[in-house]
């Protein structure tokens, strides 16, 4: 890895096709929300930066920024637009929508309130009982929204001009492609190295 990349986080083997990072991109522990990224954006922003208006996540700003994929791009992000690869190196990337679906199908999910002070989901493997925790980090628009209520996680795939995300609301964890790519969303990287 080059000097601009962060040290690699830990990962958990859930018995699936990829290994999942123990924390969100830009976080140093599992309960932190990490940074927020518009789809295809490789620079993340903390909640503090968003609340102080360093970065507003709206469609006008997104469409006018040349460092992101064009607004009509459909498909899977290449490594140059994958924030996990850019920050952590070639052994890491953003998960695909199929990998999120595999995560849902191969695990049990339990919504917990105030787990280490944070609401979110404990995800437990059906194969080996290993776990990860997805904090309810909400999302960023023109400020932080729905922290403690929604677990929004971006994937590397865009369908019908929207990013495909995993969305949580209390006891229903499901896939949803209704999130515009200009919103700031958390990223949970996957490890694809050997």
CSV table of C-alpha atoms in Angstrom, one decimal, residues 1 11 25-26 53 55 61 103 108 114 124 138 152 155 160 184 187 189 192:
chain,number,residue,atom,x,y,z
A,1,UNK,CA,0.0,0.0,0.0
A,11,UNK,CA,-12.1,-8.6,8.9
A,25,UNK,CA,-14.8,2.8,6.1
A,26,UNK,CA,-13.3,5.7,7.9
A,53,UNK,CA,-21.3,22.3,6.2
A,55,UNK,CA,-19.7,19.1,2.5
A,61,UNK,CA,-23.1,19.6,-6.0
A,103,UNK,CA,-25.0,-11.5,3.6
A,108,UNK,CA,-29.5,-13.9,11.1
A,114,UNK,CA,-27.7,0.8,22.7
A,124,UNK,CA,-24.5,-13.5,12.9
A,138,UNK,CA,-28.3,7.1,8.9
A,152,UNK,CA,-27.7,2.6,5.0
A,155,UNK,CA,-22.8,-1.0,-2.8
A,160,UNK,CA,-31.8,2.6,-12.7
A,184,UNK,CA,-23.8,10.5,1.8
A,187,UNK,CA,-19.5,1.9,3.3
A,189,UNK,CA,-15.7,-2.8,2.9
A,192,UNK,CA,-10.9,-10.0,-1.3
